[in-house]
PDB file of C-alpha atoms in Angstrom:
ATOM      1  CA  UNK A   1      67.876 108.739 -19.050  1.00 79.00           C
ATOM      2  CA  UNK A   2      66.629 111.261 -16.490  1.00 93.00           C
ATOM      3  CA  UNK A   3      66.715 110.151 -12.857  1.00 94.00           C
ATOM      4  CA  UNK A   4      64.061 111.477 -10.503  1.00 97.00           C
ATOM      5  CA  UNK A   5      65.664 112.126  -7.126  1.00 98.00           C
ATOM      6  CA  UNK A   6      64.041 111.496  -3.768  1.00 98.00           C
ATOM      7  CA  UNK A   7      63.901 114.151  -1.065  1.00 97.00           C
ATOM      8  CA  UNK A   8      66.731 112.322   0.703  1.00 98.00           C
ATOM      9  CA  UNK A   9      68.862 112.362  -2.455  1.00 98.00           C
ATOM     10  CA  UNK A  10      68.255 116.073  -2.933  1.00 98.00           C
ATOM     11  CA  UNK A  11      69.345 116.712   0.643  1.00 98.00           C
ATOM     12  CA  UNK A  12      72.537 114.745  -0.057  1.00 98.00           C
ATOM     13  CA  UNK A  13      73.089 116.804  -3.200  1.00 98.00           C
ATOM     14  CA  UNK A  14      72.595 119.960  -1.154  1.00 98.00           C
ATOM     15  CA  UNK A  15      75.499 118.858   1.044  1.00 98.00           C
ATOM     16  CA  UNK A  16      77.697 118.432  -2.042  1.00 98.00           C
ATOM     17  CA  UNK A  17      76.463 121.732  -3.410  1.00 98.00           C
ATOM     18  CA  UNK A  18      77.301 123.535  -0.197  1.00 98.00           C
ATOM     19  CA  UNK A  19      80.920 122.377  -0.577  1.00 98.00           C
ATOM     20  CA  UNK A  20      80.950 123.733  -4.137  1.00 98.00           C
ATOM     21  CA  UNK A  21      79.604 127.073  -2.941  1.00 98.00           C
ATOM     22  CA  UNK A  22      82.285 127.301  -0.259  1.00 98.00           C
ATOM     23  CA  UNK A  23      85.054 126.373  -2.705  1.00 98.00           C
ATOM     24  CA  UNK A  24      83.955 129.033  -5.182  1.00 98.00           C
ATOM     25  CA  UNK A  25      83.653 131.641  -2.442  1.00 98.00           C
ATOM     26  CA  UNK A  26      87.125 130.849  -1.132  1.00 98.00           C
ATOM     27  CA  UNK A  27      88.721 130.931  -4.579  1.00 98.00           C
ATOM     28  CA  UNK A  28      86.971 134.184  -5.414  1.00 98.00           C
ATOM     29  CA  UNK A  29      88.156 135.738  -2.169  1.00 98.00           C
ATOM     30  CA  UNK A  30      91.727 134.686  -3.004  1.00 98.00           C
ATOM     31  CA  UNK A  31      91.617 136.142  -6.508  1.00 98.00           C
ATOM     32  CA  UNK A  32      93.571 139.398  -6.664  1.00 98.00           C
ATOM     33  CA  UNK A  33      96.028 141.173  -8.919  1.00 98.00           C
ATOM     34  CA  UNK A  34      99.220 139.102  -9.021  1.00 98.00           C
ATOM     35  CA  UNK A  35      97.673 135.836  -7.865  1.00 98.00           C
ATOM     36  CA  UNK A  36      98.369 132.829 -10.089  1.00 98.00           C
ATOM     37  CA  UNK A  37      95.602 130.631 -11.433  1.00 98.00           C
ATOM     38  CA  UNK A  38      97.182 127.522  -9.912  1.00 98.00           C
ATOM     39  CA  UNK A  39      96.915 129.212  -6.530  1.00 98.00           C
ATOM     40  CA  UNK A  40      93.152 129.516  -6.962  1.00 98.00           C
ATOM     41  CA  UNK A  41      92.979 125.818  -7.777  1.00 98.00           C
ATOM     42  CA  UNK A  42      94.904 125.013  -4.594  1.00 98.00           C
ATOM     43  CA  UNK A  43      92.435 127.061  -2.565  1.00 98.00           C
ATOM     44  CA  UNK A  44      89.498 125.117  -4.026  1.00 98.00           C
ATOM     45  CA  UNK A  45      91.300 121.789  -3.445  1.00 98.00           C
ATOM     46  CA  UNK A  46      91.773 122.679   0.211  1.00 98.00           C
ATOM     47  CA  UNK A  47      88.041 123.314   0.676  1.00 98.00           C
ATOM     48  CA  UNK A  48      87.157 120.004  -0.993  1.00 98.00           C
ATOM     49  CA  UNK A  49      89.756 118.117   1.044  1.00 98.00           C
ATOM     50  CA  UNK A  50      88.584 119.594   4.343  1.00 98.00           C
ATOM     51  CA  UNK A  51      85.007 118.574   3.517  1.00 98.00           C
ATOM     52  CA  UNK A  52      86.039 115.033   2.578  1.00 98.00           C
ATOM     53  CA  UNK A  53      84.800 115.668  -0.958  1.00 98.00           C
ATOM     54  CA  UNK A  54      86.218 114.595  -4.279  1.00 98.00           C
ATOM     55  CA  UNK A  55      86.292 116.441  -7.584  1.00 98.00           C
ATOM     56  CA  UNK A  56      84.323 115.429 -10.689  1.00 98.00           C
ATOM     57  CA  UNK A  57      86.625 117.701 -12.720  1.00 98.00           C
ATOM     58  CA  UNK A  58      90.008 116.253 -11.745  1.00 98.00           C
ATOM     59  CA  UNK A  59      90.931 113.519 -14.211  1.00 98.00           C
ATOM     60  CA  UNK A  60      87.716 113.957 -16.204  1.00 97.00           C
ATOM     61  CA  UNK A  61      88.234 112.982 -19.832  1.00 97.00           C
ATOM     62  CA  UNK A  62      85.254 112.935 -22.198  1.00 94.00           C
ATOM     63  CA  UNK A  63      85.697 111.408 -25.652  1.00 93.00           C
ATOM     64  CA  UNK A  64      86.632 114.735 -27.269  1.00 92.00           C
ATOM     65  CA  UNK A  65      89.339 115.673 -24.740  1.00 95.00           C
ATOM     66  CA  UNK A  66      92.989 114.971 -25.661  1.00 95.00           C
ATOM     67  CA  UNK A  67      94.046 114.717 -22.005  1.00 96.00           C
ATOM     68  CA  UNK A  68      92.296 114.381 -18.639  1.00 98.00           C
ATOM     69  CA  UNK A  69      91.414 117.669 -16.965  1.00 98.00           C
ATOM     70  CA  UNK A  70      94.259 118.382 -14.512  1.00 98.00           C
ATOM     71  CA  UNK A  71      92.535 120.507 -11.851  1.00 98.00           C
ATOM     72  CA  UNK A  72      89.525 120.761  -9.548  1.00 98.00           C
ATOM     73  CA  UNK A  73      88.701 124.258 -10.770  1.00 98.00           C
ATOM     74  CA  UNK A  74      88.128 125.648 -14.249  1.00 98.00           C
ATOM     75  CA  UNK A  75      89.530 129.183 -14.406  1.00 98.00           C
ATOM     76  CA  UNK A  76      88.557 131.080 -17.553  1.00 98.00           C
ATOM     77  CA  UNK A  77      89.979 134.586 -17.989  1.00 98.00           C
ATOM     78  CA  UNK A  78      88.764 137.364 -20.320  1.00 98.00           C
ATOM     79  CA  UNK A  79      88.102 135.783 -23.752  1.00 98.00           C
ATOM     80  CA  UNK A  80      87.944 132.259 -22.289  1.00 98.00           C
ATOM     81  CA  UNK A  81      84.334 131.160 -21.960  1.00 98.00           C
ATOM     82  CA  UNK A  82      84.643 127.840 -20.104  1.00 98.00           C
ATOM     83  CA  UNK A  83      86.989 124.941 -19.301  1.00 98.00           C
ATOM     84  CA  UNK A  84      90.065 127.082 -18.665  1.00 98.00           C
ATOM     85  CA  UNK A  85      92.972 125.098 -17.220  1.00 98.00           C
ATOM     86  CA  UNK A  86      94.678 126.806 -14.256  1.00 98.00           C
ATOM     87  CA  UNK A  87      98.244 127.593 -15.330  1.00 97.00           C
ATOM     88  CA  UNK A  88     101.051 130.000 -14.474  1.00 95.00           C
ATOM     89  CA  UNK A  89      99.138 133.104 -15.582  1.00 98.00           C
ATOM     90  CA  UNK A  90      98.916 135.752 -12.869  1.00 98.00           C
ATOM     91  CA  UNK A  91      95.825 137.906 -12.648  1.00 98.00           C
ATOM     92  CA  UNK A  92      96.038 141.489 -13.855  1.00 98.00           C
ATOM     93  CA  UNK A  93      94.064 144.577 -12.995  1.00 98.00           C
ATOM     94  CA  UNK A  94      90.704 144.489 -14.754  1.00 98.00           C
ATOM     95  CA  UNK A  95      90.711 140.780 -15.672  1.00 98.00           C
ATOM     96  CA  UNK A  96      87.308 139.145 -16.016  1.00 98.00           C
ATOM     97  CA  UNK A  97      87.444 135.744 -14.301  1.00 98.00           C
ATOM     98  CA  UNK A  98      85.019 132.826 -14.422  1.00 98.00           C
ATOM     99  CA  UNK A  99      85.408 130.011 -11.894  1.00 98.00           C
ATOM    100  CA  UNK A 100      83.653 126.660 -12.362  1.00 98.00           C
ATOM    101  CA  UNK A 101      83.830 124.015  -9.635  1.00 98.00           C
ATOM    102  CA  UNK A 102      82.300 120.664  -8.777  1.00 98.00           C
ATOM    103  CA  UNK A 103      82.292 118.373  -5.752  1.00 98.00           C
ATOM    104  CA  UNK A 104      81.446 114.740  -5.102  1.00 98.00           C
ATOM    105  CA  UNK A 105      80.252 113.967  -1.588  1.00 98.00           C
ATOM    106  CA  UNK A 106      78.820 110.600  -0.565  1.00 98.00           C
ATOM    107  CA  UNK A 107      78.399 109.765  -4.242  1.00 98.00           C
ATOM    108  CA  UNK A 108      76.433 112.883  -5.189  1.00 98.00           C
ATOM    109  CA  UNK A 109      77.620 115.792  -7.334  1.00 98.00           C
ATOM    110  CA  UNK A 110      77.259 119.560  -7.155  1.00 98.00           C
ATOM    111  CA  UNK A 111      78.334 121.932  -9.957  1.00 98.00           C
ATOM    112  CA  UNK A 112      78.371 125.743 -10.106  1.00 98.00           C
ATOM    113  CA  UNK A 113      80.189 128.718 -11.621  1.00 98.00           C
ATOM    114  CA  UNK A 114      80.629 132.417 -10.938  1.00 98.00           C
ATOM    115  CA  UNK A 115      82.147 135.357 -12.817  1.00 98.00           C
ATOM    116  CA  UNK A 116      83.719 138.545 -11.440  1.00 98.00           C
ATOM    117  CA  UNK A 117      86.437 141.097 -12.132  1.00 98.00           C
ATOM    118  CA  UNK A 118      89.770 141.534 -10.389  1.00 98.00           C
ATOM    119  CA  UNK A 119      90.874 145.050  -9.478  1.00 97.00           C
ATOM    120  CA  UNK A 120      89.214 147.915 -11.321  1.00 97.00           C
ATOM    121  CA  UNK A 121      86.213 146.666 -13.286  1.00 97.00           C
ATOM    122  CA  UNK A 122      85.355 147.930 -16.730  1.00 97.00           C
ATOM    123  CA  UNK A 123      81.736 149.188 -16.849  1.00 98.00           C
ATOM    124  CA  UNK A 124      81.078 146.928 -19.837  1.00 98.00           C
ATOM    125  CA  UNK A 125      82.314 143.900 -17.873  1.00 98.00           C
ATOM    126  CA  UNK A 126      80.127 144.798 -14.912  1.00 98.00           C
ATOM    127  CA  UNK A 127      77.105 144.904 -17.210  1.00 98.00           C
ATOM    128  CA  UNK A 128      78.057 141.615 -18.874  1.00 98.00           C
ATOM    129  CA  UNK A 129      78.412 139.819 -15.542  1.00 98.00           C
ATOM    130  CA  UNK A 130      75.165 141.290 -14.202  1.00 98.00           C
ATOM    131  CA  UNK A 131      73.311 140.163 -17.309  1.00 98.00           C
ATOM    132  CA  UNK A 132      74.688 136.641 -16.915  1.00 98.00           C
ATOM    133  CA  UNK A 133      73.424 136.543 -13.344  1.00 98.00           C
ATOM    134  CA  UNK A 134      70.046 137.900 -14.482  1.00 98.00           C
ATOM    135  CA  UNK A 135      69.852 135.184 -17.147  1.00 98.00           C
ATOM    136  CA  UNK A 136      70.666 132.535 -14.547  1.00 98.00           C
ATOM    137  CA  UNK A 137      67.940 133.862 -12.243  1.00 98.00           C
ATOM    138  CA  UNK A 138      65.440 133.822 -15.112  1.00 98.00           C
ATOM    139  CA  UNK A 139      66.328 130.224 -15.936  1.00 98.00           C
ATOM    140  CA  UNK A 140      65.983 129.174 -12.314  1.00 98.00           C
ATOM    141  CA  UNK A 141      62.593 130.879 -12.036  1.00 98.00           C
ATOM    142  CA  UNK A 142      61.372 128.814 -15.005  1.00 98.00           C
ATOM    143  CA  UNK A 143      62.474 125.515 -13.402  1.00 98.00           C
ATOM    144  CA  UNK A 144      59.086 124.504 -12.008  1.00 98.00           C
ATOM    145  CA  UNK A 145      57.030 121.327 -12.408  1.00 98.00           C
ATOM    146  CA  UNK A 146      54.851 121.407 -15.517  1.00 98.00           C
ATOM    147  CA  UNK A 147      57.145 123.715 -17.483  1.00 98.00           C
ATOM    148  CA  UNK A 148      59.428 122.345 -20.182  1.00 98.00           C
ATOM    149  CA  UNK A 149      63.145 122.488 -20.843  1.00 98.00           C
ATOM    150  CA  UNK A 150      62.387 124.990 -23.598  1.00 98.00           C
ATOM    151  CA  UNK A 151      60.904 127.365 -21.034  1.00 98.00           C
ATOM    152  CA  UNK A 152      64.244 127.479 -19.199  1.00 98.00           C
ATOM    153  CA  UNK A 153      66.172 127.851 -22.459  1.00 98.00           C
ATOM    154  CA  UNK A 154      63.873 130.616 -23.650  1.00 98.00           C
ATOM    155  CA  UNK A 155      64.115 132.509 -20.354  1.00 98.00           C
ATOM    156  CA  UNK A 156      67.921 132.394 -20.395  1.00 98.00           C
ATOM    157  CA  UNK A 157      68.252 133.212 -24.083  1.00 98.00           C
ATOM    158  CA  UNK A 158      65.830 136.111 -24.009  1.00 98.00           C
ATOM    159  CA  UNK A 159      67.799 137.907 -21.291  1.00 98.00           C
ATOM    160  CA  UNK A 160      71.056 137.403 -23.185  1.00 98.00           C
ATOM    161  CA  UNK A 161      69.775 138.407 -26.611  1.00 98.00           C
ATOM    162  CA  UNK A 162      67.750 141.380 -25.361  1.00 98.00           C
ATOM    163  CA  UNK A 163      70.985 142.764 -23.890  1.00 98.00           C
ATOM    164  CA  UNK A 164      72.794 142.298 -27.205  1.00 98.00           C
ATOM    165  CA  UNK A 165      75.072 139.450 -26.142  1.00 98.00           C
ATOM    166  CA  UNK A 166      76.105 136.294 -27.928  1.00 98.00           C
ATOM    167  CA  UNK A 167      75.464 132.748 -26.722  1.00 98.00           C
ATOM    168  CA  UNK A 168      78.232 130.215 -27.459  1.00 98.00           C
ATOM    169  CA  UNK A 169      77.074 127.555 -29.898  1.00 94.00           C
ATOM    170  CA  UNK A 170      76.809 124.044 -28.490  1.00 93.00           C
ATOM    171  CA  UNK A 171      77.213 124.801 -24.779  1.00 96.00           C
ATOM    172  CA  UNK A 172      74.638 124.762 -22.002  1.00 97.00           C
ATOM    173  CA  UNK A 173      73.406 123.083 -18.866  1.00 98.00           C
ATOM    174  CA  UNK A 174      72.691 119.457 -18.038  1.00 98.00           C
ATOM    175  CA  UNK A 175      71.269 117.045 -15.522  1.00 98.00           C
ATOM    176  CA  UNK A 176      73.246 116.387 -12.348  1.00 98.00           C
ATOM    177  CA  UNK A 177      73.147 113.476  -9.903  1.00 98.00           C
ATOM    178  CA  UNK A 178      75.528 110.610  -9.310  1.00 97.00           C
ATOM    179  CA  UNK A 179      77.382 111.905 -12.381  1.00 96.00           C
ATOM    180  CA  UNK A 180      78.363 115.439 -13.284  1.00 96.00           C
ATOM    181  CA  UNK A 181      76.680 115.201 -16.682  1.00 96.00           C
ATOM    182  CA  UNK A 182      73.341 113.426 -16.891  1.00 96.00           C
ATOM    183  CA  UNK A 183      70.208 113.947 -18.958  1.00 96.00           C
ATOM    184  CA  UNK A 184      68.552 116.166 -19.885  1.00 97.00           C
ATOM    185  CA  UNK A 185      70.517 118.764 -21.828  1.00 97.00           C
ATOM    186  CA  UNK A 186      69.508 122.305 -20.845  1.00 98.00           C
ATOM    187  CA  UNK A 187      70.252 124.707 -23.735  1.00 98.00           C
ATOM    188  CA  UNK A 188      70.827 128.418 -23.210  1.00 98.00           C
ATOM    189  CA  UNK A 189      68.436 129.330 -25.994  1.00 98.00           C
ATOM    190  CA  UNK A 190      65.231 127.733 -27.245  1.00 97.00           C
ATOM    191  CA  UNK A 191      61.494 127.937 -27.744  1.00 97.00           C
ATOM    192  CA  UNK A 192      59.112 128.134 -24.808  1.00 98.00           C
ATOM    193  CA  UNK A 193      56.770 125.187 -24.452  1.00 98.00           C
ATOM    194  CA  UNK A 194      59.120 122.756 -26.202  1.00 97.00           C
ATOM    195  CA  UNK A 195      61.196 119.873 -24.928  1.00 97.00           C
ATOM    196  CA  UNK A 196      60.961 117.547 -21.959  1.00 97.00           C
ATOM    197  CA  UNK A 197      58.377 118.361 -19.331  1.00 98.00           C
ATOM    198  CA  UNK A 198      59.851 119.208 -15.938  1.00 98.00           C
ATOM    199  CA  UNK A 199      58.978 116.988 -12.990  1.00 98.00           C
ATOM    200  CA  UNK A 200      59.555 117.355  -9.264  1.00 98.00           C
ATOM    201  CA  UNK A 201      62.723 115.466  -8.373  1.00 98.00           C
ATOM    202  CA  UNK A 202      64.688 116.445 -11.460  1.00 98.00           C
ATOM    203  CA  UNK A 203      68.024 118.133 -10.715  1.00 98.00           C
ATOM    204  CA  UNK A 204      69.713 120.225 -13.388  1.00 98.00           C
ATOM    205  CA  UNK A 205      72.605 122.624 -13.831  1.00 98.00           C
ATOM    206  CA  UNK A 206      71.541 125.879 -15.457  1.00 98.00           C
ATOM    207  CA  UNK A 207      74.555 127.756 -16.825  1.00 98.00           C
ATOM    208  CA  UNK A 208      74.265 130.827 -19.037  1.00 98.00           C
ATOM    209  CA  UNK A 209      77.367 131.776 -21.031  1.00 98.00           C
ATOM    210  CA  UNK A 210      77.493 135.190 -22.682  1.00 98.00           C
ATOM    211  CA  UNK A 211      79.815 136.734 -25.260  1.00 98.00           C
ATOM    212  CA  UNK A 212      80.163 140.503 -25.056  1.00 98.00           C
ATOM    213  CA  UNK A 213      80.340 141.236 -28.792  1.00 98.00           C
ATOM    214  CA  UNK A 214      77.027 139.542 -29.626  1.00 98.00           C
ATOM    215  CA  UNK A 215      78.746 136.848 -31.698  1.00 98.00           C
ATOM    216  CA  UNK A 216      78.245 133.153 -30.941  1.00 98.00           C
ATOM    217  CA  UNK A 217      81.435 131.645 -32.369  1.00 98.00           C
ATOM    218  CA  UNK A 218      84.133 129.988 -30.252  1.00 98.00           C
ATOM    219  CA  UNK A 219      87.154 127.748 -30.750  1.00 98.00           C
ATOM    220  CA  UNK A 220      89.103 125.255 -28.662  1.00 98.00           C
ATOM    221  CA  UNK A 221      92.564 126.408 -27.600  1.00 97.00           C
ATOM    222  CA  UNK A 222      95.710 124.347 -28.090  1.00 96.00           C
ATOM    223  CA  UNK A 223      95.414 122.819 -24.626  1.00 96.00           C
ATOM    224  CA  UNK A 224      92.392 120.902 -25.935  1.00 97.00           C
ATOM    225  CA  UNK A 225      90.100 122.216 -23.191  1.00 98.00           C
ATOM    226  CA  UNK A 226      89.806 126.001 -23.008  1.00 98.00           C
ATOM    227  CA  UNK A 227      86.944 127.400 -25.081  1.00 98.00           C
ATOM    228  CA  UNK A 228      87.676 130.933 -26.316  1.00 98.00           C
ATOM    229  CA  UNK A 229      85.654 133.510 -28.225  1.00 98.00           C
ATOM    230  CA  UNK A 230      86.598 133.610 -31.889  1.00 98.00           C
ATOM    231  CA  UNK A 231      86.645 137.414 -31.990  1.00 98.00           C
ATOM    232  CA  UNK A 232      88.602 137.689 -28.669  1.00 98.00           C
ATOM    233  CA  UNK A 233      85.737 139.507 -26.940  1.00 98.00           C
ATOM    234  CA  UNK A 234      85.143 138.834 -23.277  1.00 98.00           C
ATOM    235  CA  UNK A 235      82.788 136.217 -21.934  1.00 98.00           C
ATOM    236  CA  UNK A 236      81.032 135.305 -18.707  1.00 98.00           C
ATOM    237  CA  UNK A 237      79.709 132.088 -17.166  1.00 98.00           C
ATOM    238  CA  UNK A 238      77.240 131.664 -14.298  1.00 98.00           C
ATOM    239  CA  UNK A 239      75.851 128.357 -12.995  1.00 98.00           C
ATOM    240  CA  UNK A 240      73.896 126.721 -10.197  1.00 98.00           C
ATOM    241  CA  UNK A 241      72.702 123.184  -9.585  1.00 98.00           C
ATOM    242  CA  UNK A 242      68.943 123.416  -9.119  1.00 98.00           C
ATOM    243  CA  UNK A 243      66.396 120.892  -7.832  1.00 98.00           C
ATOM    244  CA  UNK A 244      62.865 121.061  -9.210  1.00 98.00           C
ATOM    245  CA  UNK A 245      60.497 120.624  -6.273  1.00 98.00           C
ATOM    246  CA  UNK A 246      56.712 120.784  -5.809  1.00 97.00           C
ATOM    247  CA  UNK A 247      57.114 124.195  -4.176  1.00 96.00           C
ATOM    248  CA  UNK A 248      59.469 125.649  -6.787  1.00 96.00           C
ATOM    249  CA  UNK A 249      63.145 125.630  -7.709  1.00 98.00           C
ATOM    250  CA  UNK A 250      65.711 124.993  -4.978  1.00 98.00           C
ATOM    251  CA  UNK A 251      69.292 126.135  -5.552  1.00 98.00           C
ATOM    252  CA  UNK A 252      71.653 123.480  -4.175  1.00 98.00           C
ATOM    253  CA  UNK A 253      75.035 125.145  -4.695  1.00 98.00           C
ATOM    254  CA  UNK A 254      74.886 128.132  -2.366  1.00 97.00           C
ATOM    255  CA  UNK A 255      77.585 128.136   0.364  1.00 95.00           C
TER     256      UNK A 255
END
């Protein structure tokens, strides 16, 4: 089921999204060589707590997960694509880091992700991250009334494939509202003109994931959550929660 949000609901989601944007910005600012991943999670928790917001990640346990997710922030480093659990690992010079965060405020959810490097960036990582952001922008631009889900998927996928990158099988965006994951699914690759027609009031998370080698294969690590590239190549993840409005897409998860 796809819920059409009112203008008032979208404003409430913008408030939740603003908290997400601030949490990601704070965690990114704290990320430096020698900083532990649990420290980044604590930074994000502080932002949520100060805003009076909860976390849709903490304690989340879908049917496939062996244990509930133990943090408010997913921290995925280097060959980890998504769902990385913050642990005792300390960041090293040149690490590629993806942060994914959500917030619940007054019953509404925001969800976003950002990727960046710590210390001296490899040129190939800089290009990978920039392409992920370009793919996200292309997907957002396609999120207008009258288009279809396939138009978003095609826009994202074309940017990724044209740059020679892989797209992890089985992962993509989704609807957002009172729950973190609602309908519809928003794939990162597809055919233009196909799928559900977009209507004003729909709110979706668009989240390109790219694999540097051009391969699409991943596996789930022993922790039951972290998704890693099968060939150990690096990956990136970018995401915004976006409202489809009569005047065009509105990004809800900026700080």
